[in-house]
PDB file of C-alpha atoms in Angstrom:
ATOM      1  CA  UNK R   1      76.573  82.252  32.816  1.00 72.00           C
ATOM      2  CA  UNK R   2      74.475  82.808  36.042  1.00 75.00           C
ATOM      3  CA  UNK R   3      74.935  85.868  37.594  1.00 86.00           C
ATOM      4  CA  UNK R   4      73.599  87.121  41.446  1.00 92.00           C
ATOM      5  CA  UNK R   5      72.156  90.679  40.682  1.00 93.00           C
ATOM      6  CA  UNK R   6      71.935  93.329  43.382  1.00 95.00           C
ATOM      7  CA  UNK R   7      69.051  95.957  43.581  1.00 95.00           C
ATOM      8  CA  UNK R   8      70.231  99.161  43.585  1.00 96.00           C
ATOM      9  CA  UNK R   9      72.948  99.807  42.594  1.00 94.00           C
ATOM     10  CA  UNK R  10      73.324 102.782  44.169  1.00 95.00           C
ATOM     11  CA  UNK R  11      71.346 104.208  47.180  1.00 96.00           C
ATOM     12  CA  UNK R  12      71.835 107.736  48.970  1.00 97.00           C
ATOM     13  CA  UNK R  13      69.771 107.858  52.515  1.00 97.00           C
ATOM     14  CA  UNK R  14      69.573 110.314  55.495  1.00 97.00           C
ATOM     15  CA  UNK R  15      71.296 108.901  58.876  1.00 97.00           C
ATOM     16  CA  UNK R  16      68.762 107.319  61.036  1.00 96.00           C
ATOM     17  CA  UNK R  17      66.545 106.215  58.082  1.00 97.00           C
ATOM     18  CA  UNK R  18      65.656 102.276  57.169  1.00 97.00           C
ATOM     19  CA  UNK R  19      67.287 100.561  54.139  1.00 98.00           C
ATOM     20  CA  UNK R  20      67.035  97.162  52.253  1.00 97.00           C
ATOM     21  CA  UNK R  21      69.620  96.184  50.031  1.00 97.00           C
ATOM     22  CA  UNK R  22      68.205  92.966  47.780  1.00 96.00           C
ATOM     23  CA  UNK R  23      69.772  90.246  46.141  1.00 96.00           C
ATOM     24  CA  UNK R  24      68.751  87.308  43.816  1.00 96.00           C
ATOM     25  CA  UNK R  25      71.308  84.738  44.371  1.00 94.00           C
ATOM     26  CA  UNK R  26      71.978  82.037  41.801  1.00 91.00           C
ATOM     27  CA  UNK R  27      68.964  79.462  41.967  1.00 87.00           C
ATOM     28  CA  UNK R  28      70.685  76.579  42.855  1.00 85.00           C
ATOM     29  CA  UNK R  29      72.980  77.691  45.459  1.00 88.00           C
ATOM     30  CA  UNK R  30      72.380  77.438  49.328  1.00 86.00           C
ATOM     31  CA  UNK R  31      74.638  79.646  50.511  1.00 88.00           C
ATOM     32  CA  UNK R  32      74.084  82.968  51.014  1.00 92.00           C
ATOM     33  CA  UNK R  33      76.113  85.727  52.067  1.00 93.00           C
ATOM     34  CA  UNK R  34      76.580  90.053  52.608  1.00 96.00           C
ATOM     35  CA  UNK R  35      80.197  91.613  52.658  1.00 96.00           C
ATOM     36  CA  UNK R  36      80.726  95.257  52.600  1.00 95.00           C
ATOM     37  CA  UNK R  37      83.515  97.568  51.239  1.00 92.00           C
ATOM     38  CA  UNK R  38      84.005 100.507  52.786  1.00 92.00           C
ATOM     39  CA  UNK R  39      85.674 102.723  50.094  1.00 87.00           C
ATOM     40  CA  UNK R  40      89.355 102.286  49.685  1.00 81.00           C
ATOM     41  CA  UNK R  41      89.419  99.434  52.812  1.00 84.00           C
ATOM     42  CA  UNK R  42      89.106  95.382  52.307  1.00 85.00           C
ATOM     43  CA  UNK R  43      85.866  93.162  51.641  1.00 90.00           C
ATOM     44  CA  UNK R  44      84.820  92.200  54.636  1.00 92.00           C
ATOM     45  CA  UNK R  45      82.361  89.637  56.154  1.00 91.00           C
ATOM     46  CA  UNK R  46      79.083  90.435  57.638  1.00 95.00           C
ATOM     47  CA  UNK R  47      76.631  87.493  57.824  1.00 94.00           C
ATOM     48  CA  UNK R  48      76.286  83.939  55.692  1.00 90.00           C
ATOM     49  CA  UNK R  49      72.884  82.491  55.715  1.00 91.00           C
ATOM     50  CA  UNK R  50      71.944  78.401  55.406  1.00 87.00           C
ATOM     51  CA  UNK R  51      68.600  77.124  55.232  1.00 86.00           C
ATOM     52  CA  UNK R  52      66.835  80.001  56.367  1.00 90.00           C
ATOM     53  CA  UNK R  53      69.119  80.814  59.468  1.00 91.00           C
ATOM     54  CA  UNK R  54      71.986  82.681  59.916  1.00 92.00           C
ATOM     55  CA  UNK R  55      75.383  80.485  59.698  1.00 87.00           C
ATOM     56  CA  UNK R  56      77.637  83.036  61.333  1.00 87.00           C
ATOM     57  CA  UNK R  57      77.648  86.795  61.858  1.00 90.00           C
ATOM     58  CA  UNK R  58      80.957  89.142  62.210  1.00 90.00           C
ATOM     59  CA  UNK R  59      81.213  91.512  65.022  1.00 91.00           C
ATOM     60  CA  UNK R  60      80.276  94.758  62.460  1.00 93.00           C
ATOM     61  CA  UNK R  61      76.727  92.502  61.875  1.00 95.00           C
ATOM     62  CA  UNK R  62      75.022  94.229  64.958  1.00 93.00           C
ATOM     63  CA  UNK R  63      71.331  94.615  65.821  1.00 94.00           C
ATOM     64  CA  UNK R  64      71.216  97.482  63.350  1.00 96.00           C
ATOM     65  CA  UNK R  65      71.532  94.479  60.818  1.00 97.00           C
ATOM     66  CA  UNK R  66      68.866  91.829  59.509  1.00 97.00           C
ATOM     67  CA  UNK R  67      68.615  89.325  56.482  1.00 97.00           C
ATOM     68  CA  UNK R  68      66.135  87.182  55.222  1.00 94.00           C
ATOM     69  CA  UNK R  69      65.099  85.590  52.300  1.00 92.00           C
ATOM     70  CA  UNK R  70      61.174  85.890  52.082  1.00 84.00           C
ATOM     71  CA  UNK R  71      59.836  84.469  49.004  1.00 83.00           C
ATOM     72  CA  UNK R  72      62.685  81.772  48.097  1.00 78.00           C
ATOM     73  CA  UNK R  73      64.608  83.696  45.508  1.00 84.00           C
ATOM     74  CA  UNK R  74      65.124  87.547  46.939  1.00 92.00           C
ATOM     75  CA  UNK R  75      68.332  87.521  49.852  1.00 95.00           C
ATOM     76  CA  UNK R  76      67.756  90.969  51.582  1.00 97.00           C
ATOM     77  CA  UNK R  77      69.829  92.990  53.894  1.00 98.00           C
ATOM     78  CA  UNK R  78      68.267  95.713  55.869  1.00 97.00           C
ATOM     79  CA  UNK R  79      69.709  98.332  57.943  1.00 97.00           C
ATOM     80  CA  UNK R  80      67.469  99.434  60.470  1.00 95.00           C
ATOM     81  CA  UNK R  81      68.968 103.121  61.522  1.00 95.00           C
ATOM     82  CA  UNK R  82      71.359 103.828  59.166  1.00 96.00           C
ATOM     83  CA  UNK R  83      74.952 105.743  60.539  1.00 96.00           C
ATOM     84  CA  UNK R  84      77.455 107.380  58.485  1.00 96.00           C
ATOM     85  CA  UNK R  85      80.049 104.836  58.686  1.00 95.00           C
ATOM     86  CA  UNK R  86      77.744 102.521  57.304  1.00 96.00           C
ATOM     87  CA  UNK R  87      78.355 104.091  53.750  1.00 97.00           C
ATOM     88  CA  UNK R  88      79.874 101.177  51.536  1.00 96.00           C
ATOM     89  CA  UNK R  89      79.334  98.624  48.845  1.00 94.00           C
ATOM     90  CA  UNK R  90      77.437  96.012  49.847  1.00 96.00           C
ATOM     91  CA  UNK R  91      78.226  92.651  48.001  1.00 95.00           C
ATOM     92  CA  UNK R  92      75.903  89.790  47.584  1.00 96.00           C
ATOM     93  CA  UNK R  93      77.442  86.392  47.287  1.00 94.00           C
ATOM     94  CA  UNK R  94      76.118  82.976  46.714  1.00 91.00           C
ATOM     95  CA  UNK R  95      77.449  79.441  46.621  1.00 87.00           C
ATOM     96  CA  UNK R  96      76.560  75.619  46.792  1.00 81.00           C
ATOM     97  CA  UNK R  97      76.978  73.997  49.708  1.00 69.00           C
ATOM     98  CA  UNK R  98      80.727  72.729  50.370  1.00 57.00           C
ATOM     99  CA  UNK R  99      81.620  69.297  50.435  1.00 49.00           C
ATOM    100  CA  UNK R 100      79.414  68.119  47.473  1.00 42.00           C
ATOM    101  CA  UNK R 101      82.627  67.098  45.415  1.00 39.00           C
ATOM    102  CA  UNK R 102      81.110  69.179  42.317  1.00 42.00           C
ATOM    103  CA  UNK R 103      84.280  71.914  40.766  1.00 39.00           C
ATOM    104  CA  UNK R 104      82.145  74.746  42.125  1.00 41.00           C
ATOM    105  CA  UNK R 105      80.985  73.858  44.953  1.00 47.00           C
ATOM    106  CA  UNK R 106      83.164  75.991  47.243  1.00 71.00           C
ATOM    107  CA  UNK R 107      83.666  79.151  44.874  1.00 83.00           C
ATOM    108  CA  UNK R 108      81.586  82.191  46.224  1.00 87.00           C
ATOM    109  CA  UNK R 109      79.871  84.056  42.704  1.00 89.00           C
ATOM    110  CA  UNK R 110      79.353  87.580  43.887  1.00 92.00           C
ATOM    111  CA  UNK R 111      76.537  90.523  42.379  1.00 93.00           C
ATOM    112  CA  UNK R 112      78.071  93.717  41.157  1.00 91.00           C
ATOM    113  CA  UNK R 113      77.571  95.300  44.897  1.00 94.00           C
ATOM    114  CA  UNK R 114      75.039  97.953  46.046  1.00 96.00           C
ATOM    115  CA  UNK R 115      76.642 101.195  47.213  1.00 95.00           C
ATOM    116  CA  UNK R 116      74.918 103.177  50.305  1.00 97.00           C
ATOM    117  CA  UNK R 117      75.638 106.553  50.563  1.00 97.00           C
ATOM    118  CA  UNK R 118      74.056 107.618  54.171  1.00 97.00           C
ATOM    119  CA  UNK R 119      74.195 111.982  54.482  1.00 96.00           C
TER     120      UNK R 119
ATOM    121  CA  UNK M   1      90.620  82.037  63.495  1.00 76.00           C
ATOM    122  CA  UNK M   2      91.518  82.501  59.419  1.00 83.00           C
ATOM    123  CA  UNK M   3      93.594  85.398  58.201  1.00 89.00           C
ATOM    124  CA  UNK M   4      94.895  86.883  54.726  1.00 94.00           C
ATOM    125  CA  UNK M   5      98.184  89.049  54.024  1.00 95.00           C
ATOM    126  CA  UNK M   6      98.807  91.225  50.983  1.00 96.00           C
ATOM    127  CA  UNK M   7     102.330  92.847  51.702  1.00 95.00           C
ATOM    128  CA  UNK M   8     102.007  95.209  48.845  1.00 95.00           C
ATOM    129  CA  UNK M   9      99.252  97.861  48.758  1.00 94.00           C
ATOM    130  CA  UNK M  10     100.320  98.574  44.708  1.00 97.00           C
ATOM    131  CA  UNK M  11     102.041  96.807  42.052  1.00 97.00           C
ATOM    132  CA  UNK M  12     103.575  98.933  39.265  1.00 97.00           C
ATOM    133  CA  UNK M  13     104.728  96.183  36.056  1.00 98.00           C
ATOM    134  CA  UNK M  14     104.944  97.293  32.551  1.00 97.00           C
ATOM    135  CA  UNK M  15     102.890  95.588  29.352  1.00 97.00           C
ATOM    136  CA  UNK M  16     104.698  92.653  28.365  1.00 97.00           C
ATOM    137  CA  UNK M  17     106.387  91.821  31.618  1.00 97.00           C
ATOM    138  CA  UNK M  18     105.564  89.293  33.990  1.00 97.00           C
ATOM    139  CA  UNK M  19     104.164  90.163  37.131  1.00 97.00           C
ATOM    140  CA  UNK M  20     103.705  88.690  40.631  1.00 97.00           C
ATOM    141  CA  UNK M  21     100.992  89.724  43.630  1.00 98.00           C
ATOM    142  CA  UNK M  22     101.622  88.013  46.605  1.00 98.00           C
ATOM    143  CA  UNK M  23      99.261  86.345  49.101  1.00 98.00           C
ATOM    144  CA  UNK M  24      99.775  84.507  52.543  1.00 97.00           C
ATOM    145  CA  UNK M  25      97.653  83.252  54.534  1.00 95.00           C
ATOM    146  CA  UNK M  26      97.056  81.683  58.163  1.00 92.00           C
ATOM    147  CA  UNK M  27      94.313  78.879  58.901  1.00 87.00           C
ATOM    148  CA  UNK M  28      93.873  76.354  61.487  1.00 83.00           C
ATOM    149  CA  UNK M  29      93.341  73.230  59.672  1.00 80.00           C
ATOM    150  CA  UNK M  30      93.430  73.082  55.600  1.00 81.00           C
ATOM    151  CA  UNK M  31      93.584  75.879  53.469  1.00 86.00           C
ATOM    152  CA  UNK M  32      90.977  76.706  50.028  1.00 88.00           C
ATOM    153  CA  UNK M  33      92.592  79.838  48.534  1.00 92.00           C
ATOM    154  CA  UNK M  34      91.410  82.162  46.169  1.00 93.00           C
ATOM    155  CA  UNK M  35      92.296  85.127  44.327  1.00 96.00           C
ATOM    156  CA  UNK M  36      89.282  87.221  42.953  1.00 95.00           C
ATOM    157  CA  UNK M  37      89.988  90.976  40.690  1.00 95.00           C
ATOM    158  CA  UNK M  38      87.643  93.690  41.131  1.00 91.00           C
ATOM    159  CA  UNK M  39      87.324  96.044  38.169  1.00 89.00           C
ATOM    160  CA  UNK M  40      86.725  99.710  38.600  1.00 82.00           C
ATOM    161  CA  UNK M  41      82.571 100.208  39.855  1.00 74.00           C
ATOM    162  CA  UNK M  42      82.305  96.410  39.661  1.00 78.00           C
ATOM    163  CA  UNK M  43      81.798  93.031  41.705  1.00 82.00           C
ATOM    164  CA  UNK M  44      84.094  90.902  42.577  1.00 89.00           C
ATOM    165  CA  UNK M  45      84.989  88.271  39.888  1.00 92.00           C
ATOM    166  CA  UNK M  46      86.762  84.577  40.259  1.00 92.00           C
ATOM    167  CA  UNK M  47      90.130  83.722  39.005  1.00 95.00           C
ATOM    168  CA  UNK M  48      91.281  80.960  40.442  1.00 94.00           C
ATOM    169  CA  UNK M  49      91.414  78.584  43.374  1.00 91.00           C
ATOM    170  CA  UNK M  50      93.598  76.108  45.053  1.00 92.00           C
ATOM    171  CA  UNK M  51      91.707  73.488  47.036  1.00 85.00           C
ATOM    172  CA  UNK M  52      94.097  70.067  47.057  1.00 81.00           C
ATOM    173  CA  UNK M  53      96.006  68.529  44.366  1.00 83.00           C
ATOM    174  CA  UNK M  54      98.923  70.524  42.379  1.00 87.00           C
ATOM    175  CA  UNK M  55     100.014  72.898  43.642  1.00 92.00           C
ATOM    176  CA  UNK M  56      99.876  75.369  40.533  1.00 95.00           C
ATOM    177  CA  UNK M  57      96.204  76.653  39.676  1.00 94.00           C
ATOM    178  CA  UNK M  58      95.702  77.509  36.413  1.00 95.00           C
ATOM    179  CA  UNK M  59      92.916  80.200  36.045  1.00 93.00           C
ATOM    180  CA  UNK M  60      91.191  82.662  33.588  1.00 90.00           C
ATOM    181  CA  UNK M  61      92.470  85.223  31.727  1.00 92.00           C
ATOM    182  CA  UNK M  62      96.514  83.806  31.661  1.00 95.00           C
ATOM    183  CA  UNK M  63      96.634  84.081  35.903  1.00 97.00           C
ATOM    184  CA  UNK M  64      98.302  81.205  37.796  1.00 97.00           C
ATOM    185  CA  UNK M  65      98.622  80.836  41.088  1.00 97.00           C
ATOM    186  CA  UNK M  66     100.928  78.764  43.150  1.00 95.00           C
ATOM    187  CA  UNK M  67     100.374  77.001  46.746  1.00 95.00           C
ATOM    188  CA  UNK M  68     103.322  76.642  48.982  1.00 95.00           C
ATOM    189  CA  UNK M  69     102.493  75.123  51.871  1.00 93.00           C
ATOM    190  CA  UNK M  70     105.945  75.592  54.019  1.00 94.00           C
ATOM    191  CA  UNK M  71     105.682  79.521  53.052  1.00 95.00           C
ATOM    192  CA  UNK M  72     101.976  79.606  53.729  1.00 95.00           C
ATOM    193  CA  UNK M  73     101.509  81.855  50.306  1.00 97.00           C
ATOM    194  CA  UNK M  74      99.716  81.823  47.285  1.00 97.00           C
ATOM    195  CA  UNK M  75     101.371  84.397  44.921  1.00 98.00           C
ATOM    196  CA  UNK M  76      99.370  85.404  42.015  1.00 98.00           C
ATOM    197  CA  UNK M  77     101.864  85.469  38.779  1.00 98.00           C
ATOM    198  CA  UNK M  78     100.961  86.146  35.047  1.00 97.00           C
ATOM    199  CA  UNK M  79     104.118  85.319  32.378  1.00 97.00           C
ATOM    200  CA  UNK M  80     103.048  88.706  30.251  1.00 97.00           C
ATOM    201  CA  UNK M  81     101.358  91.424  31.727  1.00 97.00           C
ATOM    202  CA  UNK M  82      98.350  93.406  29.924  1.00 97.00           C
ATOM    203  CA  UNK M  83      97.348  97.169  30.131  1.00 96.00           C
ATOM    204  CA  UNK M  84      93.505  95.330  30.963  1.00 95.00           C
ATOM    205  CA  UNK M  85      95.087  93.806  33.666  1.00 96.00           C
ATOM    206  CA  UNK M  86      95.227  96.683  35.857  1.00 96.00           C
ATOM    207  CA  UNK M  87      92.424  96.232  38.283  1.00 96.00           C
ATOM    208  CA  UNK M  88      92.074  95.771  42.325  1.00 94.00           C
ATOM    209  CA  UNK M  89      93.507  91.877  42.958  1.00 96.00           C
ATOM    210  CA  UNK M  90      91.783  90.579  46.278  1.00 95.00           C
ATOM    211  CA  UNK M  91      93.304  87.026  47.757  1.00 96.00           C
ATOM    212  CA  UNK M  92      91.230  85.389  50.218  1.00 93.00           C
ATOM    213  CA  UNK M  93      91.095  81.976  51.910  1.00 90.00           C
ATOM    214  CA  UNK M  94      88.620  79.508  54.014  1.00 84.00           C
ATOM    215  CA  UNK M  95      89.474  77.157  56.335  1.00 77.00           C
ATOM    216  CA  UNK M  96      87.273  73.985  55.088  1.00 68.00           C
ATOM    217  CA  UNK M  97      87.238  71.978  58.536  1.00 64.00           C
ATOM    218  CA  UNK M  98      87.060  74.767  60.838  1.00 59.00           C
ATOM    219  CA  UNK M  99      84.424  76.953  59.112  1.00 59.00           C
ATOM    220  CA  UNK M 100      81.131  76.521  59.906  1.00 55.00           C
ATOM    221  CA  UNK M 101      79.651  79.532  58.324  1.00 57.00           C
ATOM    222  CA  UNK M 102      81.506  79.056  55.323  1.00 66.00           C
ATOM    223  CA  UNK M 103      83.185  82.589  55.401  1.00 76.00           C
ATOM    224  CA  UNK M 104      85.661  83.503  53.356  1.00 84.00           C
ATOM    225  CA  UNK M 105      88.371  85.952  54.783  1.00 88.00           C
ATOM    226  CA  UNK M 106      89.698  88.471  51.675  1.00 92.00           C
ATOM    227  CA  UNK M 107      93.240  90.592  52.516  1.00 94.00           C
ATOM    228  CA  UNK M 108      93.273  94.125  51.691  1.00 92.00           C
ATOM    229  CA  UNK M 109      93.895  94.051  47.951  1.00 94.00           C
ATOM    230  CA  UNK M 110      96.744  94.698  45.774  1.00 96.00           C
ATOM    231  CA  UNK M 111      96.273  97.495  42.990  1.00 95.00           C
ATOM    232  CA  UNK M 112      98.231  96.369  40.092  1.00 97.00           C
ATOM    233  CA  UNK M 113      99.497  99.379  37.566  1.00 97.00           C
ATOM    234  CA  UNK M 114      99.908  97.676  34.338  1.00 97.00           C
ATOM    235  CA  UNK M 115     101.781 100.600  31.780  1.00 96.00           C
ATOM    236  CA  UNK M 116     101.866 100.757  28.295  1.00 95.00           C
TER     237      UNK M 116
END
């Protein structure tokens, strides 16, 4: 079965240094998104991402935050200046676009996560 | 805006049992609703989904879900609980026609205790 894997799986970083989170979403899906999970709190939203722009952003998705997808098959997240609070797992997700009538089209298939440690 | 509820931060059954988690939800237009378990130091995996049609999903692993509209909930139920079933339980739901981002909104998760 496809699966979106998530490089690393687990990264420890100083406050105030740069990180990139990376993701290779399923190959035919469109749809790309980051949630985080701080530990011991709910999944939440950060950013989706449709043909090469961002779809919508949540309030936590600030300037510190970018994402890009630079060679057609990696989905990154970077940090820029990492804080303490921004120690969580990071999930990948991918889907296909909605609306295309196909049985799963509008389920979101999600990597094993990336957790950031930031000391 | 699209919101999740999951009254019940833990859910204590014992093997053999059935068991319930329960889920509500508030959307502006139509509801898709999903429940997804997470499994100790690992991703988020599908179970099931409601998006129209009966209103009792069928989904891996022995999980059903049913969609009640007037009640705005979407309890998660098993007929027999297993000891493997313990594991984080997250429901979540998108509101198709008033989404443009496609984001789906997760509640806080139910922990489900599943004893021997």
């Amino acid at each position: 079965e496809p699966e979106v894997t998530q490089t690393p799986s687990h990264q420890v970083t100083q406050m105030g240094q740069e990180v990139i989170l990376r993701c290779v979403p399923i190959s035919n899906h469109l749809y790309f998104y980051w949630y985080r999970q701080i530990l011991g709190q709910k999944v939440e939203f950060l950013v989706s991402f449709y043909n090469n722009e961002i779809s919508e952003k949540s309030e936590i998705f600030d300037d510190q935050f970018s994402v890009e997808r630079p060679d057609g098959s990696n989905f990154t997240l970077k940090i820029r200046s990492t804080k303490l609070e921004d120690s969580a797992m990071y999930f990948c997700a991918s889907t296909l676009a909605p609306g295309q009538g196909r049985a799963g089209a509008n389920v979101l298939t999600f990597g094993a996560g990336s957790r950031l440690t930031v000391l | 805006a699209q919101s999740v509820a999951q009254p019940e931060d833990q859910v204590n059954v014992a093997e053999g049992n059935p068991l319930t988690v329960k889920c509500t939800y508030s959307v502006s237009g139509n509801p898709y609703l999903f429940w997804y378990v997470q499994y100790p130091n690992r991703g988020l995996q599908f179970l099931l989904k409601y998006i129209t049609g009966d209103n009792l999903v069928k989904g891996s692993y022995g999980f059903e879900a049913e969609f009640n509209k007037s009640q705005t909930s979407f309890h998660l139920k098993k007929p027999s609980a297993l000891v493997s079933d313990s594991a984080l339980y997250f429901c979540a739901v998108r509101d198709y026609y008033n989404n443009a981002g496609n984001m789906l909104t997760f509640g806080g998760g139910t922990r489900l205790m599943v004893k021997p």
